[in-house]
Structures are given as C-alpha cells and as structure tokens.
CSV table of C-alpha atoms in Angstrom, one decimal:
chain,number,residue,atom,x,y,z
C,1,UNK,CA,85.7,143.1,108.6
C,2,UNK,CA,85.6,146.0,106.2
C,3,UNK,CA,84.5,149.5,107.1
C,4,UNK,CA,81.8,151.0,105.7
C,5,UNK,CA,81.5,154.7,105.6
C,6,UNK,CA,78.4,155.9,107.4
C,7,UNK,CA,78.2,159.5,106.3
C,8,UNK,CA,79.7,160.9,103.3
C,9,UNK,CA,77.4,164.0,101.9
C,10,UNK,CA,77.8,164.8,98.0
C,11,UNK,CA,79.9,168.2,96.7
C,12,UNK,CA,82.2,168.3,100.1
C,13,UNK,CA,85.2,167.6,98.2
C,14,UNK,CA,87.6,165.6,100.3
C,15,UNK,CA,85.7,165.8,103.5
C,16,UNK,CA,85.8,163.4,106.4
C,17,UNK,CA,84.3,160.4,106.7
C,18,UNK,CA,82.9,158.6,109.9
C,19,UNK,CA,82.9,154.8,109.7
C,20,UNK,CA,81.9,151.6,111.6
C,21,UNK,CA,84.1,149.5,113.2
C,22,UNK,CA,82.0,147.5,114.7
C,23,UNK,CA,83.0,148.4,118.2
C,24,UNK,CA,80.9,147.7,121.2
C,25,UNK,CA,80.5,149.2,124.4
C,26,UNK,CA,81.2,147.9,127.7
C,27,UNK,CA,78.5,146.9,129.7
C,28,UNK,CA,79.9,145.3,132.4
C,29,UNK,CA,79.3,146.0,136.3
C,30,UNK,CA,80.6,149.5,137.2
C,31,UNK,CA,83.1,149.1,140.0
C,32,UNK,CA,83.5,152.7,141.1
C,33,UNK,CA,86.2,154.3,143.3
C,34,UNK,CA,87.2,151.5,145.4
C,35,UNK,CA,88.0,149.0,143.1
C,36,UNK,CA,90.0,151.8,140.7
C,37,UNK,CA,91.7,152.7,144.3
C,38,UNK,CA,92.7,148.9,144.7
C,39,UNK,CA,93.9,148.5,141.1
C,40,UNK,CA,95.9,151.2,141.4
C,41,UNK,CA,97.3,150.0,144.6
C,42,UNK,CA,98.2,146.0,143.3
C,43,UNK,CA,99.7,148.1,139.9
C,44,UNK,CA,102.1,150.0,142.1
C,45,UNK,CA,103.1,146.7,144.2
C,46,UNK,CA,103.3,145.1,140.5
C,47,UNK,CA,105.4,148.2,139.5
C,48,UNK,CA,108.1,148.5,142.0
C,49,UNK,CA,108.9,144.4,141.7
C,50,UNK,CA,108.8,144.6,138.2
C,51,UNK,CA,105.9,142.1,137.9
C,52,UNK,CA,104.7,141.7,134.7
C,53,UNK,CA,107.6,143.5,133.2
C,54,UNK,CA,110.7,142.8,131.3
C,55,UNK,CA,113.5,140.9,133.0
C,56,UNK,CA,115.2,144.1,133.1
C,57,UNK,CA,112.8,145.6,135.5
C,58,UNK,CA,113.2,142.9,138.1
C,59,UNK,CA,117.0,142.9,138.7
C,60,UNK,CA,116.9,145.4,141.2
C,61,UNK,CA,113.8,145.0,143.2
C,62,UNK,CA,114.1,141.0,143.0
C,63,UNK,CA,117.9,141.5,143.9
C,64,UNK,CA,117.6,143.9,146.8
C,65,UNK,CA,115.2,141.3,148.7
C,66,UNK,CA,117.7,138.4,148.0
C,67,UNK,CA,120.6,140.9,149.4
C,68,UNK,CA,117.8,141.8,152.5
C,69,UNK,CA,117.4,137.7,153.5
C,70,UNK,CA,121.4,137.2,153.1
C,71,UNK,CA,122.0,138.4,156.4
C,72,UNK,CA,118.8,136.4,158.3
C,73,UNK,CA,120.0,133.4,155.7
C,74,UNK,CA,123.7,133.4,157.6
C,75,UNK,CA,122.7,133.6,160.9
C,76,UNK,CA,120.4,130.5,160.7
C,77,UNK,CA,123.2,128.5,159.3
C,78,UNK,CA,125.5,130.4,162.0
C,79,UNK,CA,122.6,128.9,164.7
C,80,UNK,CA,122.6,125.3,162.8
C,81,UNK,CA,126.5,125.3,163.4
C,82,UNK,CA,126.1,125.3,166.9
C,83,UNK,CA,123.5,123.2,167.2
C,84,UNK,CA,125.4,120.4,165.6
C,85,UNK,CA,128.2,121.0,167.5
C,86,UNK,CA,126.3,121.0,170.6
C,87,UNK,CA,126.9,124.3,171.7
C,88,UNK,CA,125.3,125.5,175.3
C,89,UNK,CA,122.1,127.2,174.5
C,90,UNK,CA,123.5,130.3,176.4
C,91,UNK,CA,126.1,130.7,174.0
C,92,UNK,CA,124.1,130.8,171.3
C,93,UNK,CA,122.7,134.1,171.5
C,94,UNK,CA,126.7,135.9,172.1
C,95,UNK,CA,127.8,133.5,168.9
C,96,UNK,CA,125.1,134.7,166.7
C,97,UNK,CA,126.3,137.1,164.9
C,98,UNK,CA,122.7,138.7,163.5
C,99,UNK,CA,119.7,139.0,166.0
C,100,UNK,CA,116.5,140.3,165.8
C,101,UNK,CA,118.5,143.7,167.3
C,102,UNK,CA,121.1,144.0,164.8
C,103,UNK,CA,119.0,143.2,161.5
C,104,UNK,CA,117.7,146.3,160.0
C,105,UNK,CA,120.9,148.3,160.9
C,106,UNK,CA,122.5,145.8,158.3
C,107,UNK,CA,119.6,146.3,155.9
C,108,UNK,CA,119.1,149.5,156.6
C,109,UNK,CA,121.0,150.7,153.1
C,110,UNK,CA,118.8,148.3,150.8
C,111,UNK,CA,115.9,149.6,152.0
C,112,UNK,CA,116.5,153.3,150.9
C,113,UNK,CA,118.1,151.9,147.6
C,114,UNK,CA,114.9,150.5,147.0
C,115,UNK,CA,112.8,153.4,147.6
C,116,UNK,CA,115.7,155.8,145.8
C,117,UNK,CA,114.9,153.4,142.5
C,118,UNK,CA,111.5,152.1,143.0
C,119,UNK,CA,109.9,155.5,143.9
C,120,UNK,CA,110.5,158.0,141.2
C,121,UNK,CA,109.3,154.8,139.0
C,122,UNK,CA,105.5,155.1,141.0
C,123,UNK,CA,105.5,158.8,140.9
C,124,UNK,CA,107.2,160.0,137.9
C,125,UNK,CA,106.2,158.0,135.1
C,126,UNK,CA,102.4,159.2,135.1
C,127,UNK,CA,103.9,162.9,135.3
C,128,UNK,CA,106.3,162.5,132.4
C,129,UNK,CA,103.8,160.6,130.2
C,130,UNK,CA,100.7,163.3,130.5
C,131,UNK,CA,98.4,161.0,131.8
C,132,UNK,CA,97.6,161.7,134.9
C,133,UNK,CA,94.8,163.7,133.9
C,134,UNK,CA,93.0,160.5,132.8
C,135,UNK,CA,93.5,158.7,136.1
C,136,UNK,CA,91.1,162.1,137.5
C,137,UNK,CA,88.9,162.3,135.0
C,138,UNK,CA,87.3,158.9,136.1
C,139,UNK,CA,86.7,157.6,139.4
C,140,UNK,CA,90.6,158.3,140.6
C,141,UNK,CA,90.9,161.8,142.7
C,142,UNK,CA,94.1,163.8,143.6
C,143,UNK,CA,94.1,162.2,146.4
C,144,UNK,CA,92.9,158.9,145.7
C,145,UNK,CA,95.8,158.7,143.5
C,146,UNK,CA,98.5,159.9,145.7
C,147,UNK,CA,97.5,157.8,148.8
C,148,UNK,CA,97.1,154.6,146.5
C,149,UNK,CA,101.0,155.4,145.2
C,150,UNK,CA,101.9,155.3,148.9
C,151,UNK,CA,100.1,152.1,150.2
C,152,UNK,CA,101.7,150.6,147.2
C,153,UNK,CA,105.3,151.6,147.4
C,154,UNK,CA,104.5,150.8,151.5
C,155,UNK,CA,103.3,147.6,151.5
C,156,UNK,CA,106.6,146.7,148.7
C,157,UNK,CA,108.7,148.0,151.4
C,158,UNK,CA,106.6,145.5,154.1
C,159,UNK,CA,107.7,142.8,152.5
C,160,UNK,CA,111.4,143.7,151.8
C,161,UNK,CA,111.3,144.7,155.9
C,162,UNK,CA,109.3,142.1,157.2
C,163,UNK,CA,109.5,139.3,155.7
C,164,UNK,CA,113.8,139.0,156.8
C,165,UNK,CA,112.4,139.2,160.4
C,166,UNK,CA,109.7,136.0,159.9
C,167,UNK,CA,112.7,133.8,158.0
C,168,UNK,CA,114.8,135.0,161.5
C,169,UNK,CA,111.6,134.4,163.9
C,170,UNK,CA,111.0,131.0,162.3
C,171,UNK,CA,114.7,129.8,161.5
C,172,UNK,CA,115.4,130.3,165.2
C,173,UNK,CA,112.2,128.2,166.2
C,174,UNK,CA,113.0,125.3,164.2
C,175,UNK,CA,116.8,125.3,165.0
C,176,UNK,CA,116.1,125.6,168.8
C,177,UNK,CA,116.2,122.3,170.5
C,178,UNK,CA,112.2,121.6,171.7
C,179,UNK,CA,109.9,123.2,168.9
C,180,UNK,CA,107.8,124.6,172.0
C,181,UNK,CA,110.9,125.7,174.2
C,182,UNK,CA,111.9,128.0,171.1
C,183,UNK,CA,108.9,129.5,170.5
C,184,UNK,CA,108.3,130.3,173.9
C,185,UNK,CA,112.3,132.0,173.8
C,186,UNK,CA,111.3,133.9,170.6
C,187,UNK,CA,107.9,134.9,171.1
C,188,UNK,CA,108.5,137.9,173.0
C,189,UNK,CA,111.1,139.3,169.8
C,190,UNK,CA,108.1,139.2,167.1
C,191,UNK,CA,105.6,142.3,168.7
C,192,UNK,CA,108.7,144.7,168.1
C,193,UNK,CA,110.2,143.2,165.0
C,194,UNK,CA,106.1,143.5,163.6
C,195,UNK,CA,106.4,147.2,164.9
C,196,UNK,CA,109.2,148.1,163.2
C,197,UNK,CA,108.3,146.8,160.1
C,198,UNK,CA,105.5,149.0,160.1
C,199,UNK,CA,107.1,151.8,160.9
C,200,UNK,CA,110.1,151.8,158.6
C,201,UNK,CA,108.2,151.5,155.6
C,202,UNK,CA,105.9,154.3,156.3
C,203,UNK,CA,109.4,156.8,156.8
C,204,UNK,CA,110.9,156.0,154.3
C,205,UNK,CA,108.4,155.4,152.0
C,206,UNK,CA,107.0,158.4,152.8
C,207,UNK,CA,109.7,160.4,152.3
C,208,UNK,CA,110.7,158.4,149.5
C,209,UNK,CA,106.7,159.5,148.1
C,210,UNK,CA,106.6,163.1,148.7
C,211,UNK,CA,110.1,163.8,147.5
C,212,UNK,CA,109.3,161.8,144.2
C,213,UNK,CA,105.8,163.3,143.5
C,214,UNK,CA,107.8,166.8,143.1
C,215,UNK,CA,109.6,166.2,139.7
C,216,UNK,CA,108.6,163.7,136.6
C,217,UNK,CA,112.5,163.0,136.1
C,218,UNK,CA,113.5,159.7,137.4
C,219,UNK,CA,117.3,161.0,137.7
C,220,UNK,CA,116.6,163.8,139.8
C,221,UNK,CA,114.2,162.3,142.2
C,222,UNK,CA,116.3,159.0,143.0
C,223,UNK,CA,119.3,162.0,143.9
C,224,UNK,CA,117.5,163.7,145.6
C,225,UNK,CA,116.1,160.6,147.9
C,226,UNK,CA,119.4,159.8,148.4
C,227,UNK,CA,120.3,162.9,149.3
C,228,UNK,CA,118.1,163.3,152.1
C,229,UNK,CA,118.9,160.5,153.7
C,230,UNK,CA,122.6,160.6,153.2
C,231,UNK,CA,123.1,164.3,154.0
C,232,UNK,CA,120.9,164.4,157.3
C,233,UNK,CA,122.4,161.5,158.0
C,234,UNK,CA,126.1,163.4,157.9
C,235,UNK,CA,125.3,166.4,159.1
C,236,UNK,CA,123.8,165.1,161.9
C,237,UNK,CA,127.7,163.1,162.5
C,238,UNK,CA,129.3,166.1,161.9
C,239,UNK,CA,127.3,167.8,164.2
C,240,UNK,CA,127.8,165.4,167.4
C,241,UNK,CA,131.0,165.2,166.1
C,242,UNK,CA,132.0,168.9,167.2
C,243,UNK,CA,129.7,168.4,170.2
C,244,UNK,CA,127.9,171.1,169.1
C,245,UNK,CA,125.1,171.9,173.0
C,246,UNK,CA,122.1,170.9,172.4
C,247,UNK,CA,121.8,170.2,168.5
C,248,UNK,CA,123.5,166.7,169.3
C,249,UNK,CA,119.7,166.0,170.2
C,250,UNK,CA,117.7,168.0,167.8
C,251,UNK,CA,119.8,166.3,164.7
C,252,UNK,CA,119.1,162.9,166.2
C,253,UNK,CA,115.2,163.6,165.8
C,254,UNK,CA,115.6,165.7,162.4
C,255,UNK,CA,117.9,163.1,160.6
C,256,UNK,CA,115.4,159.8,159.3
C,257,UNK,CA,118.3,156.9,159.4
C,258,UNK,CA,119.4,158.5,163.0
C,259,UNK,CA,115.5,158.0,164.0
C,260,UNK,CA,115.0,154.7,163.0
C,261,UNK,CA,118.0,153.3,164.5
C,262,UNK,CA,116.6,155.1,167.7
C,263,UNK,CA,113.5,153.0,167.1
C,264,UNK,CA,115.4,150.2,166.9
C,265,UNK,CA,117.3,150.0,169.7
C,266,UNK,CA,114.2,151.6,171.7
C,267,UNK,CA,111.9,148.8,170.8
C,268,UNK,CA,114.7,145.7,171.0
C,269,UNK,CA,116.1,147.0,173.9
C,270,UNK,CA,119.7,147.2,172.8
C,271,UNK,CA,122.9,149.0,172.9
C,272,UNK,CA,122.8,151.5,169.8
C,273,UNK,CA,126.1,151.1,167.3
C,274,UNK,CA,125.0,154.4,166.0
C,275,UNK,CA,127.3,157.4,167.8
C,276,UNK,CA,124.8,160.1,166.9
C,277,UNK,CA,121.8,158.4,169.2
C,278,UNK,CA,124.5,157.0,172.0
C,279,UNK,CA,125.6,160.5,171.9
C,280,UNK,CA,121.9,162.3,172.0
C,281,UNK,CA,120.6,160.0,174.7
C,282,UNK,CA,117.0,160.6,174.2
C,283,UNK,CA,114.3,158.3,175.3
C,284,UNK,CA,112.9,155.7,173.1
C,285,UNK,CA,109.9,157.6,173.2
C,286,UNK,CA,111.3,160.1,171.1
C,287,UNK,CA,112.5,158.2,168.4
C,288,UNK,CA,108.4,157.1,168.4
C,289,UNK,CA,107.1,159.7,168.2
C,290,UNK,CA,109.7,161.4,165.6
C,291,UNK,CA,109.2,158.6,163.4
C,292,UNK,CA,105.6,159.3,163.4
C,293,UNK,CA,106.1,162.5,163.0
C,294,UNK,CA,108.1,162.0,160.0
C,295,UNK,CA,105.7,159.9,158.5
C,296,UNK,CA,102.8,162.1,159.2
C,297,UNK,CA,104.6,165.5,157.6
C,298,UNK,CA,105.4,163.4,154.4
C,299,UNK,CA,102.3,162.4,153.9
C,300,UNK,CA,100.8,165.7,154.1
C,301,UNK,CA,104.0,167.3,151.9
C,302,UNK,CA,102.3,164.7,149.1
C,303,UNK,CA,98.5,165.6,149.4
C,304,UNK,CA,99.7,169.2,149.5
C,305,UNK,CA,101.7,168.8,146.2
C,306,UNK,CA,98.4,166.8,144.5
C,307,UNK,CA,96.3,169.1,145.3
C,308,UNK,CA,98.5,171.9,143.7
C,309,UNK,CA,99.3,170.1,140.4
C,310,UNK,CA,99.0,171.9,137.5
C,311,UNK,CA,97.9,169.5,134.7
C-alpha cells in the first residue's frame, strides 16, 4: 500500500507531512480492569517460568522444579524398594528417608533461589524499561499492578511448593498395599502439607516482592533477597549460639527461614533439625502467626513503595 500524503500546504518549505496508513481502530469489547489485572497476573506466571521465552529463560525456573521433585522422586522409589522386598509396613515410615515432615527443609534453598532470580525479573524490568507509566495510564493502578506482580510470582512459587507434596501424597497412596488402606494412612498428612504451601509462598514471595519493587537493577535486588534470608538466618545462629537471654526467641520470630521451619514442624508435628527453633521453644502458634505477620508487613512495604513511585 502506498501512502498518500493528506496535508501538505504550498510555500512551507520542508514542512511535515501527515499521511494515511490505512490503520484502523480497535473496536472490539472493552475488557476493563479485571481482565488487564488477570493478564497481568498469567504474564507474571508466564514470566518467571520463562514461558514463551528463549530457552535461555527456562533453565533456571524449569530446573529448580526438577531439583524440587528429586527429593519426593527418591523417596517413592525408596517406598517401592520395600514394598518389593516385603518390608513390614511399620518399617516403612523409619526407612523412608523423605516424609511429608522432612520435605521443604530439603527444598527450602530452591525455593528462595527461585524467588532471588525470578523476582527482580517481575519487578525490575518495567522499572528499568520506563514503562510503567503506561501500565497506569490505562485501566492498571499502582496498586493493581503491584498486587497482580505478587499473585503471579505467588502462585509460581505454589506450584514449585505444592506440587512436590501431591507427587509425595499420591506416590505413597499407590505404593501402599490396599489403594484404600493408603489413603486412609495419608489423608490426615495433606490439610498441613496444603497449609504450608500456602503459606511459604506468601513469605517468601512477599519478601522476595517488596524487596525487588525497591531497585530496577536485577543484580542488586537478587543480593539483596539473598541477603535477607541468609543474614537473618545467621544472625539469628549466632545469636542462640552465645545463648544470648531472651533474643534466642525474638530471632526465631524475626528471621523468615527460622519461621517457616517453626511452621513446619508446628503443623507436621515433628522434631525440628533446626537448632535455632529447638533452642527458642516457642509454640507452634507463633511460628503462625509470625509467618503471617511477615507476609502481611511485606505486602504493605510494596503498596507503600507503589504508591510513592516517582515516574
């Protein structure tokens, strides 16, 4: 199609010229601010697996959940084992060597790699391109955008948490004996492995949010993630370490990984490995209600820092 000019006015010189090219206007349905909310939502889930991207992109996202379902993998084979070698089904709960318990201590690490490299990705990208002015100039607000970041880094963390503990919950239904007898003996471990899933990602996502909406730099907000976990985390050893009065307990609430291995052991009602929560001896309540805490101050760290962008 050639363009044709539409105004060109005699004796300007070199002026400018304004032409048709034959582009139309939409007319299709206006969605409005759900559906933008929802977009964004599915983009960020997208994002952080690398779906839809290059190869590149989905090495360590795709990777980190392989590494997560190693663990729940193993102890099915480990249950299998024993099975075929006819194994009492006492002893197969003390030969297992991964329980519904013990899982998310050993995954524990992936999940705040992912969130140290999948979060600045969510967060920083718009900052460091200039475009998040666009996103609230249409039917996207402040807020609208930053809760729709969260949700989407959350629910990539849901599956990375979640999905380990159905592959456990199942495995160890089919492997048991009588399909009915081993639901009946693993019912009871889904309501808390289903709570903790839910709560993890909301921590550390949340953390893992607020900390990356503060800087457009991918480098410096994956450090600093890391930091936080990693330095509350040892400061809170060192601290029970010296047996320092009554900060033994306060770090155990103030430090995230301390708290969700609290959780943990609160809602499978197991022995702790960690030393800084066998040492604090709080009640499981605690760890509750700090890990709600937690989530809750994050959250409102990232509406506050939304709502005070300069753009």
């Amino acid at each position: 199609m050639t363009a044709t000019p539409l105004d060109r006015r005699p004796g300007e010189g070199r002026g400018g010229s304004i032409y048709d090219l034959g582009y139309r206007g939409y007319e299709g349905p206006r969605l409005g601010r759900r559906a933008a909310i929802w977009a964004l939502l599915v983009h960020s889930v997208r994002t952080a697996y690398g779906l839809g991207r290059s190869a590149r992109s989905k090495v360590m996202p795709i990777g980190i959940l392989v590494m997560a379902l190693a663990p729940t993998l193993l102890a099915l084979g480990v249950l299998m084992l024993i099975q075929m070698l006819g194994a009492p089904g006492e002893a197969v709960e003390a030969i297992s060597p991964i329980g519904y318990g013990t899982l998310f201590p050993i995954i524990a690490v992936l999940v705040f790699l992912f969130c140290a490299a999948q979060a600045p990705e969510l967060f920083g990208r718009d900052q460091q391109s200039g475009i998040l002015p666009l996103y609230f100039s249409r039917a996207v607000g402040r807020l609208d955008y930053a809760l729709a970041r969260f949700l989407g880094l959350y629910v990539s963390l849901l599956v990375l948490v979640l999905v380990p503990f159905l592959v456990l919950f199942i495995g160890r239904v089919l492997v048991a004996p009588s399909l009915v007898d081993g639901l009946v003996d693993e019912l009871p471990s889904l309501p808390p492995s289903i709570a903790l899933a839910l709560i993890v990602p909301g921590l550390v996502g949340g953390i893992s949010s607020a900390v990356s909406s503060f800087t457009p730099r991918r480098s410096y907000a994956t450090v600093a993630i890391i930091a936080v976990f990693l330095i509350s985390n040892v400061a809170a050893s060192m601290i029970v370490f010296f047996d320092v009065g009554v900060l033994r307990q306060l770090v155990a609430v103030l430090s995230p990984p301390d708290v969700l291995d609290g959780l943990n052991a609160f809602l499978f009602d197991v022995r702790p490995e960690n030393v800084v929560v066998r040492r604090a001896a709080l009640d499981g309540w605690v760890y509750l209600v700090g890990s709600l805490a937690w989530i809750g101050g994050s959250l409102a760290l990232l509406v506050y820092r939304y709502r005070r962008m300069a753009l």
